[in-house]
XYZ file of C-alpha atoms in Angstrom:
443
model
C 82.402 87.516 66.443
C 81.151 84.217 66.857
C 77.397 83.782 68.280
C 76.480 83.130 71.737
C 75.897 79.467 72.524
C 72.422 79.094 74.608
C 73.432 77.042 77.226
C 71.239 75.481 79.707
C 73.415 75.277 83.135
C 74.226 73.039 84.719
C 74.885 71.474 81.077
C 74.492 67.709 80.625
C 75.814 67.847 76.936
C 79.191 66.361 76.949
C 79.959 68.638 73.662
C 78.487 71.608 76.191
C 80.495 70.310 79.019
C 83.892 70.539 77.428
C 82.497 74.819 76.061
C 81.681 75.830 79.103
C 84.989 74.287 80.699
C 87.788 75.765 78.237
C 89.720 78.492 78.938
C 88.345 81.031 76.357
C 84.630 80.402 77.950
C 83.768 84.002 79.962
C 80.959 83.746 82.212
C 80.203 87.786 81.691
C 78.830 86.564 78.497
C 76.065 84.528 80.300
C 74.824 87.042 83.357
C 71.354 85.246 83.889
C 72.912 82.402 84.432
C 74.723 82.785 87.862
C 78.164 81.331 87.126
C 79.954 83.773 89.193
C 81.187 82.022 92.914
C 81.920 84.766 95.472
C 85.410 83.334 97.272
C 85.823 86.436 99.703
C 85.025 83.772 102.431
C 87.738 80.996 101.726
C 89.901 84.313 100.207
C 90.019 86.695 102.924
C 91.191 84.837 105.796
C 92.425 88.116 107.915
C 92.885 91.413 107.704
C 95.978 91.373 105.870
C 94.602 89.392 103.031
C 91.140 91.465 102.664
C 92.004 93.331 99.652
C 88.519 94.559 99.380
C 89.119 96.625 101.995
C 92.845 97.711 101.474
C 91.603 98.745 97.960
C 88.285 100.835 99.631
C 90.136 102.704 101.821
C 92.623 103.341 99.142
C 90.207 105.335 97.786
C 89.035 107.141 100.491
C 84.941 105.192 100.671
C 84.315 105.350 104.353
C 83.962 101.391 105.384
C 80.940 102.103 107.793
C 78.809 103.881 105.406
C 80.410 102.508 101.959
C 80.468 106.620 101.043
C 83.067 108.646 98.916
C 82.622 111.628 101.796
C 85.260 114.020 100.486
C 87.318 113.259 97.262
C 91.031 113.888 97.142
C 92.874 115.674 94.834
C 95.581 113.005 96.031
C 95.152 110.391 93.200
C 95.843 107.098 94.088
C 97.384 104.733 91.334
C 96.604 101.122 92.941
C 98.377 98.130 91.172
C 96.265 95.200 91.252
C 98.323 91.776 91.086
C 98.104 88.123 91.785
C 99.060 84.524 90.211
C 97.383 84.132 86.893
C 94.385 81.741 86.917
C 93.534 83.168 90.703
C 90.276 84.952 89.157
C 91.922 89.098 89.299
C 89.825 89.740 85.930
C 86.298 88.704 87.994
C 87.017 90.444 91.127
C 88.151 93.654 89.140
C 84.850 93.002 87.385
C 82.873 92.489 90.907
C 84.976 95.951 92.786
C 83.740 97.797 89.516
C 80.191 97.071 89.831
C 80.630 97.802 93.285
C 82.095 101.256 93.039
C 80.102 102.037 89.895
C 77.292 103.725 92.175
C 76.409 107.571 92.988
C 77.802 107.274 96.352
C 81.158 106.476 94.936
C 82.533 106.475 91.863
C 81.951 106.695 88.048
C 83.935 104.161 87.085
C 85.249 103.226 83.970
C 85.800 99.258 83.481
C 88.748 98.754 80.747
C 89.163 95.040 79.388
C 92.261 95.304 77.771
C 91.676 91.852 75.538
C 88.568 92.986 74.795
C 89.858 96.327 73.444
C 93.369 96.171 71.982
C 95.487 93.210 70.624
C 97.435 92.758 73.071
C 100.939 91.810 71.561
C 100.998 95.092 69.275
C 100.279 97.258 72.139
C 102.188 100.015 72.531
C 102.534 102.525 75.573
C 100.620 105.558 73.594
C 97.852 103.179 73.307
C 97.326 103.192 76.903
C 96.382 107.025 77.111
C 94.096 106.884 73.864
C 92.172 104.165 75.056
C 91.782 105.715 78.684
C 90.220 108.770 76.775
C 88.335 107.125 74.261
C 86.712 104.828 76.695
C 85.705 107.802 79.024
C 84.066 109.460 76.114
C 81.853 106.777 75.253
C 81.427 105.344 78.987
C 79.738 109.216 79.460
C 77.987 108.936 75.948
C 76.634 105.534 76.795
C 75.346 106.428 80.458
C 74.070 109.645 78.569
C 75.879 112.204 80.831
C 75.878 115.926 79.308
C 79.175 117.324 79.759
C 79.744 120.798 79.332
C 83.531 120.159 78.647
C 84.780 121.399 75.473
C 88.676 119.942 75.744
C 87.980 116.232 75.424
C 86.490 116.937 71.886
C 89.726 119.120 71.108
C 91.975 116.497 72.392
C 90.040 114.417 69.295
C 90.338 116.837 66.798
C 93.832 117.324 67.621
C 94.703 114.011 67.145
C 92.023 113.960 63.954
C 93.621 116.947 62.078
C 95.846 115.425 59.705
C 93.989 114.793 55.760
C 95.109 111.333 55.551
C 94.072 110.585 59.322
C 90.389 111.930 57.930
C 90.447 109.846 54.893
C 91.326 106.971 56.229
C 88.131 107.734 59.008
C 85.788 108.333 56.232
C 87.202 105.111 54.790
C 86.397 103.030 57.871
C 83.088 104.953 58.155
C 82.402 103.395 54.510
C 82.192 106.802 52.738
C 84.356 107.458 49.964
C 87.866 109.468 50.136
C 86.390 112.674 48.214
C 82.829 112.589 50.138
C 83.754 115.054 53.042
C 80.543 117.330 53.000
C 78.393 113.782 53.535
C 75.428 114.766 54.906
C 75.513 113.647 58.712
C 78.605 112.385 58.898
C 80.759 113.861 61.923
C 84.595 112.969 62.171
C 84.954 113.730 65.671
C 81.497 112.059 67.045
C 82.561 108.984 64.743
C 86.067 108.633 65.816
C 84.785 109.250 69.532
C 82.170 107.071 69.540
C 81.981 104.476 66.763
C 86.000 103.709 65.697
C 86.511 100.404 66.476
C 89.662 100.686 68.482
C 90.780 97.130 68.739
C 91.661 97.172 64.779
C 92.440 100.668 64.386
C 95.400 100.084 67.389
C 96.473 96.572 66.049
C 98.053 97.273 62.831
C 100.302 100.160 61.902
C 98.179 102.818 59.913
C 97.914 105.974 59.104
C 96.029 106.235 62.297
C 97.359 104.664 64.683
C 100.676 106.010 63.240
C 100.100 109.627 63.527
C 98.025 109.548 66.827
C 101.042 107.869 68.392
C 103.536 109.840 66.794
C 101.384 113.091 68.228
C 101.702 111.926 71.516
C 105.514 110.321 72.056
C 106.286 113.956 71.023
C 104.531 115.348 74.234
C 103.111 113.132 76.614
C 103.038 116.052 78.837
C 100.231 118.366 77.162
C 98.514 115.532 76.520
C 98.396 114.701 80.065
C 97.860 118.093 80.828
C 94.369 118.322 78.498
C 93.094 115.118 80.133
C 93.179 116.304 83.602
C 90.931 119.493 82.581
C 88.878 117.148 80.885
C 88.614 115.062 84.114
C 87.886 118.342 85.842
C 85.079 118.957 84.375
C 83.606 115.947 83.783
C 83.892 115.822 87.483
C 81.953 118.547 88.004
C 79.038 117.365 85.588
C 79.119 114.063 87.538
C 78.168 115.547 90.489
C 76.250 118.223 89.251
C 73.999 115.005 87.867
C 74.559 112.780 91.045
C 76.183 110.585 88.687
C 79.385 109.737 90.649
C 81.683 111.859 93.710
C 84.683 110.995 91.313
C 85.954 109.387 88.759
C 88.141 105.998 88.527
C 89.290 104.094 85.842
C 89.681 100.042 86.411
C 92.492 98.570 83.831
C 92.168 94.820 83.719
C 94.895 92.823 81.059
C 97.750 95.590 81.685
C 99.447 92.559 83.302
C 99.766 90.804 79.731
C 100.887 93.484 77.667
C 104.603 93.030 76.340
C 107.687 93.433 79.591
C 109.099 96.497 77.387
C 105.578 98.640 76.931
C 104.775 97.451 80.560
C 108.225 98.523 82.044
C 107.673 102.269 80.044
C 104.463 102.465 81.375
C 104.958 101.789 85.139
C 108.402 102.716 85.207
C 110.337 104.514 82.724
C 107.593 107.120 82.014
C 105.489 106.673 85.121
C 105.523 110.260 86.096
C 102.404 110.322 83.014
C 100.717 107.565 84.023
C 100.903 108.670 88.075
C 99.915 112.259 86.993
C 96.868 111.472 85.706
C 94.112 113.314 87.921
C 91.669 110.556 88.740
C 92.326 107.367 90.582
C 93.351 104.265 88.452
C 93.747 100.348 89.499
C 95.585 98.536 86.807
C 96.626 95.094 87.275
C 100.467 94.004 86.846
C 102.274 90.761 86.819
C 102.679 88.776 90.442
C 106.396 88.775 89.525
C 106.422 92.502 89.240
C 105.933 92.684 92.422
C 109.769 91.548 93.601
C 111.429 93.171 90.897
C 114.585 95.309 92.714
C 115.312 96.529 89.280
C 111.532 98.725 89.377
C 111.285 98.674 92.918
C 112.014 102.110 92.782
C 109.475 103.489 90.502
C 106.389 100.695 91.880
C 106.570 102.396 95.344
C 104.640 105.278 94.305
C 102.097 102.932 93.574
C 100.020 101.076 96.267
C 100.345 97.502 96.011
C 97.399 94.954 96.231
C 97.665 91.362 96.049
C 94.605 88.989 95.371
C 95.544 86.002 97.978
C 95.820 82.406 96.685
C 93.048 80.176 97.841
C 94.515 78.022 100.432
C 93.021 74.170 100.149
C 90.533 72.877 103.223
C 87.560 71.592 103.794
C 85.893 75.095 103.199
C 87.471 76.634 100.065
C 87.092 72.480 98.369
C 83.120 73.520 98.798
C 83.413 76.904 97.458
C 85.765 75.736 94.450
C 83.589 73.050 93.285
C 80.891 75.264 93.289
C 82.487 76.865 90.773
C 81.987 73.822 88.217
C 79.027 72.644 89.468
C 77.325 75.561 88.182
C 78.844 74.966 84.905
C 78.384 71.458 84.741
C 75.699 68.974 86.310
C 78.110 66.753 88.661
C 75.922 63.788 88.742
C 76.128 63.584 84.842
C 80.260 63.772 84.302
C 81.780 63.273 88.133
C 80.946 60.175 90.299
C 81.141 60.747 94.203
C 84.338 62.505 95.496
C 86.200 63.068 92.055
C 85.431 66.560 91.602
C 86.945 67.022 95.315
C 89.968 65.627 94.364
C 90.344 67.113 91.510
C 90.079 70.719 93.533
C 92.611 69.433 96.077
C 94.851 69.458 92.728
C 94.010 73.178 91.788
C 96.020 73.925 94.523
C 93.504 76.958 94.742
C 94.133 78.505 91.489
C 90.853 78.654 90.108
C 92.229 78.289 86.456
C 94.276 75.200 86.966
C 91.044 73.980 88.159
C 88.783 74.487 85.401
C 91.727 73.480 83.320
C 92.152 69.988 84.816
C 88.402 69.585 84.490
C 88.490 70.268 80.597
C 91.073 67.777 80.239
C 89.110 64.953 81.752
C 86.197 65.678 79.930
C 88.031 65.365 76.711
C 90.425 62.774 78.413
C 87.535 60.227 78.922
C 85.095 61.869 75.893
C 82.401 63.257 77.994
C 81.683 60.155 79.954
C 81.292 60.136 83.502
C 84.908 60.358 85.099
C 85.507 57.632 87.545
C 88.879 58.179 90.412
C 90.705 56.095 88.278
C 90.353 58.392 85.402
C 90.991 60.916 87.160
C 93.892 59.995 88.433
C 95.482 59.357 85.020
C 94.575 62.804 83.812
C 96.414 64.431 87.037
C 99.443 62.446 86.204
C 99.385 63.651 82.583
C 98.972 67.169 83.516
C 101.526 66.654 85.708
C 104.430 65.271 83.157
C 103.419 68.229 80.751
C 104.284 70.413 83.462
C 107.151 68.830 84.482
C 108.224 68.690 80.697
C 108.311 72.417 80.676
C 110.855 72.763 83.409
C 114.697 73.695 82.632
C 117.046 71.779 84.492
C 117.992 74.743 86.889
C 114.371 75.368 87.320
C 114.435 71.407 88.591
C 117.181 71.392 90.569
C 115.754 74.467 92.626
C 112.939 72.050 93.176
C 114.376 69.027 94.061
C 117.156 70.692 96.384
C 114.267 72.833 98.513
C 114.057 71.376 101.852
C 110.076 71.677 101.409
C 108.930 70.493 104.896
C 109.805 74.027 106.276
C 107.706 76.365 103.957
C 107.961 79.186 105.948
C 111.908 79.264 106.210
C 112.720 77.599 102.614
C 115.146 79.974 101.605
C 114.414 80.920 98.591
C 113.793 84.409 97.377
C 110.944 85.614 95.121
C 113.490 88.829 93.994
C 115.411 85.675 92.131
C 114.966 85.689 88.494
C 114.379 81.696 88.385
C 112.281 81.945 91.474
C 110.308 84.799 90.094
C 109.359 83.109 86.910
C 108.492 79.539 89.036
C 105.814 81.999 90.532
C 104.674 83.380 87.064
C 104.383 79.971 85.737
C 102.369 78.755 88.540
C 105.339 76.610 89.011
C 105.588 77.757 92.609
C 102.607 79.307 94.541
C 102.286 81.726 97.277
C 100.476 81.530 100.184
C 100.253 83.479 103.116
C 104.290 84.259 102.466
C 105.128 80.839 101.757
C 105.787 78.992 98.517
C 104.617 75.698 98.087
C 105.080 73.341 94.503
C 102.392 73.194 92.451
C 100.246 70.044 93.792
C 100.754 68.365 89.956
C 103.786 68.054 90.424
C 104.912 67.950 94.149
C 105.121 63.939 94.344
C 108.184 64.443 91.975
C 110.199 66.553 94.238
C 109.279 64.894 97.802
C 106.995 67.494 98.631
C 104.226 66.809 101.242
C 101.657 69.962 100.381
């Protein structure tokens, strides 16, 4: 892992400018430096759109007194969607720290990219990671359990002789050592294995573990929930938590086929897991017909697009002005225009800032400037389009949003969405603002 860059924000390096602009760049990584730009006000513009809430009473948290009175045994599974680049991964990160309180929940945060590689991720992987992470989340917050099945769970998936080689192997002990003195399979697997490589390449493992549970899903599910039983009972025994609830951010990017046998296929595991979960899903997801089945025993949240005014424009820059000094790198009313072109997705945002900053070399941008960099961005997107994605564009009457026509359930449509190609707002699509001048749109 690379080291931490000490930044001093708002930077006024032009090297800094273009770090702390790129896509890769994760605020959690810098929490003393207040980077993080609450947008419930520009966000939540009714009470159809305040997913805070929907996702609250959800799970049961009175609104008046923000208090889990009674627990359910009715587990909710909440799917958590919106457009990509629309900040779901910060919000999920905000609702957990939230919840996370004795009043409420224990709740376990899950960064998928942080934990697994993503394109080798398999459905299996979804349960071991759920478990492992609980075991370590209790280990870490130094919660005494008096549960004796989540450690049999491990040594059940720990009892083969080349699944405890290859431990002591990662452990750095050799093959033949297995009486080393303080060295404990199970407390090492459960606490110390680093998952991410263990799950990203096909060994003896990953291999058997997987292998152990594809063959019954079922007990496995099963042994969790008495887990989660107790551990429910030591939380509150310890006013640690009324219940427990697992946050899964990054589900959204795992492969169509491990996502569809997850949510759909072999949902019945995932929805009969006895805790509440929120995992997020892709937007298109949402108007899939061919899953609609199976996603309605879920309970749907959408994060709301940003719609552009005079308000969210403040609250948006914001966003880079705390990254970046604006006197140093935008002269007067370029940053605002340059929001007007996010078209509210916070990602396109910090994306088209990036690109001026490497556009003009870390000089101060100038409205000229930036207007060449939003006509670049806006051929590359263009570029990208297939002609039936184009002539879906340019034969949308789009001075009626509300009654355009179109259909989200559409395969082309769908993917517009996904692509950021289209965006929804309020139940209308509008085209991207990059590229709307090309298809006589008036956003």
């Amino acid at each position: 892992m690379n080291a931490k860059t000490n930044y001093d924000f708002p930077v006024k390096n032009h090297f800094h400018a273009k770090n702390v602009t790129g896509l890769d760049f994760d605020i959690k990584n810098y929490p003393d430096a207040d980077l993080y730009v609450d947008l419930d006000g520009v966000r939540i513009i009714d009470r159809e759109k305040n997913y805070k809430q929907t996702i609250k009473f959800a799970l049961e948290i009175d609104l008046e007194n923000d208090i889990l009175e009674n627990p359910s045994t009715d587990y909710v599974k909440i799917i958590f969607s919106g457009h990509r680049g629309t900040g779901k991964t910060q919000e999920l990160r905000e609702l957990h720290k939230d919840l996370n309180h004795p009043d409420r929940y224990f709740s376990v945060l899950i960064e998928m990219e942080d934990e697994v590689e993503i394109d080798t991720f398999q459905a299996e992987d979804y349960y071991i990671l759920i478990i492992l992470k609980l075991a370590r989340e209790l280990e870490y917050r130094g919660i005494n359990s008096r549960s004796t099945t989540l450690d049999d769970i491990i040594k059940d998936w720990t009892a083969d002789e080349e699944v405890e080689k290859e431990i002591k192997n990662r452990a750095g002990l050799e093959s033949n050592l297995e009486t080393e003195a303080g060295f404990n399979i199970l407390n090492f697997f459960k606490t110390k294995l680093n998952i991410k490589a263990t799950l990203a390449s096909e060994n003896v493992i990953s291999k058997k573990i997987r292998e152990k549970i594809k063959k019954n899903p079922q007990n496995l599910i099963n042994q969790f929930n008495l887990v989660l039983s107790d551990v429910r009972e030591d939380l509150s025994r310890q006013v640690k938590g009324r219940d427990i609830l697992f946050i899964v951010d990054g589900s959204e990017r795992i492969p169509d086929q491990v996502y569809r046998q997850l949510f759909v296929t072999d949902s019945q595991f995932l929805r009969g897991i006895a805790a509440n979960v929120i995992s997020s899903i892709r937007i298109d997801s949402f108007y899939d017909i061919t899953t609609a089945q199976q996603i309605g025993f879920y309970i749907p949240v959408l994060l709301p697009m940003i719609i552009i005014n005079d308000q969210s424009i403040v609250k948006l820059k914001e966003i880079i002005t705390r990254r970046l000094d604006e006197e140093t790198f935008f002269e007067q009313g370029v940053l605002e225009y340059f929001c007007q072109y996010s078209g509210g997705c916070i990602r396109q945002l910090i994306r088209i800032v990036n690109r001026a900053i490497l556009y003009n070399l870390g000089q101060k941008i100038d409205k000229k400037t930036a207007e060449e960099v939003i006509a670049l961005l806006g051929r590359e997107m263009n570029e990208k389009l297939t002609s039936v994605h184009k002539k879906i564009l340019s034969e949308t009457d789009w001075s009626h949003p509300d009654t355009l026509g179109l259909s989200v359930a559409d395969k082309d449509v769908s993917l517009l969405v996904f692509q950021l190609i289209l965006l929804k707002y309020n139940g209308h699509l509008l085209v991207n603002p990059l590229i709307a001048d090309k298809y006589q749109v008036n956003n």
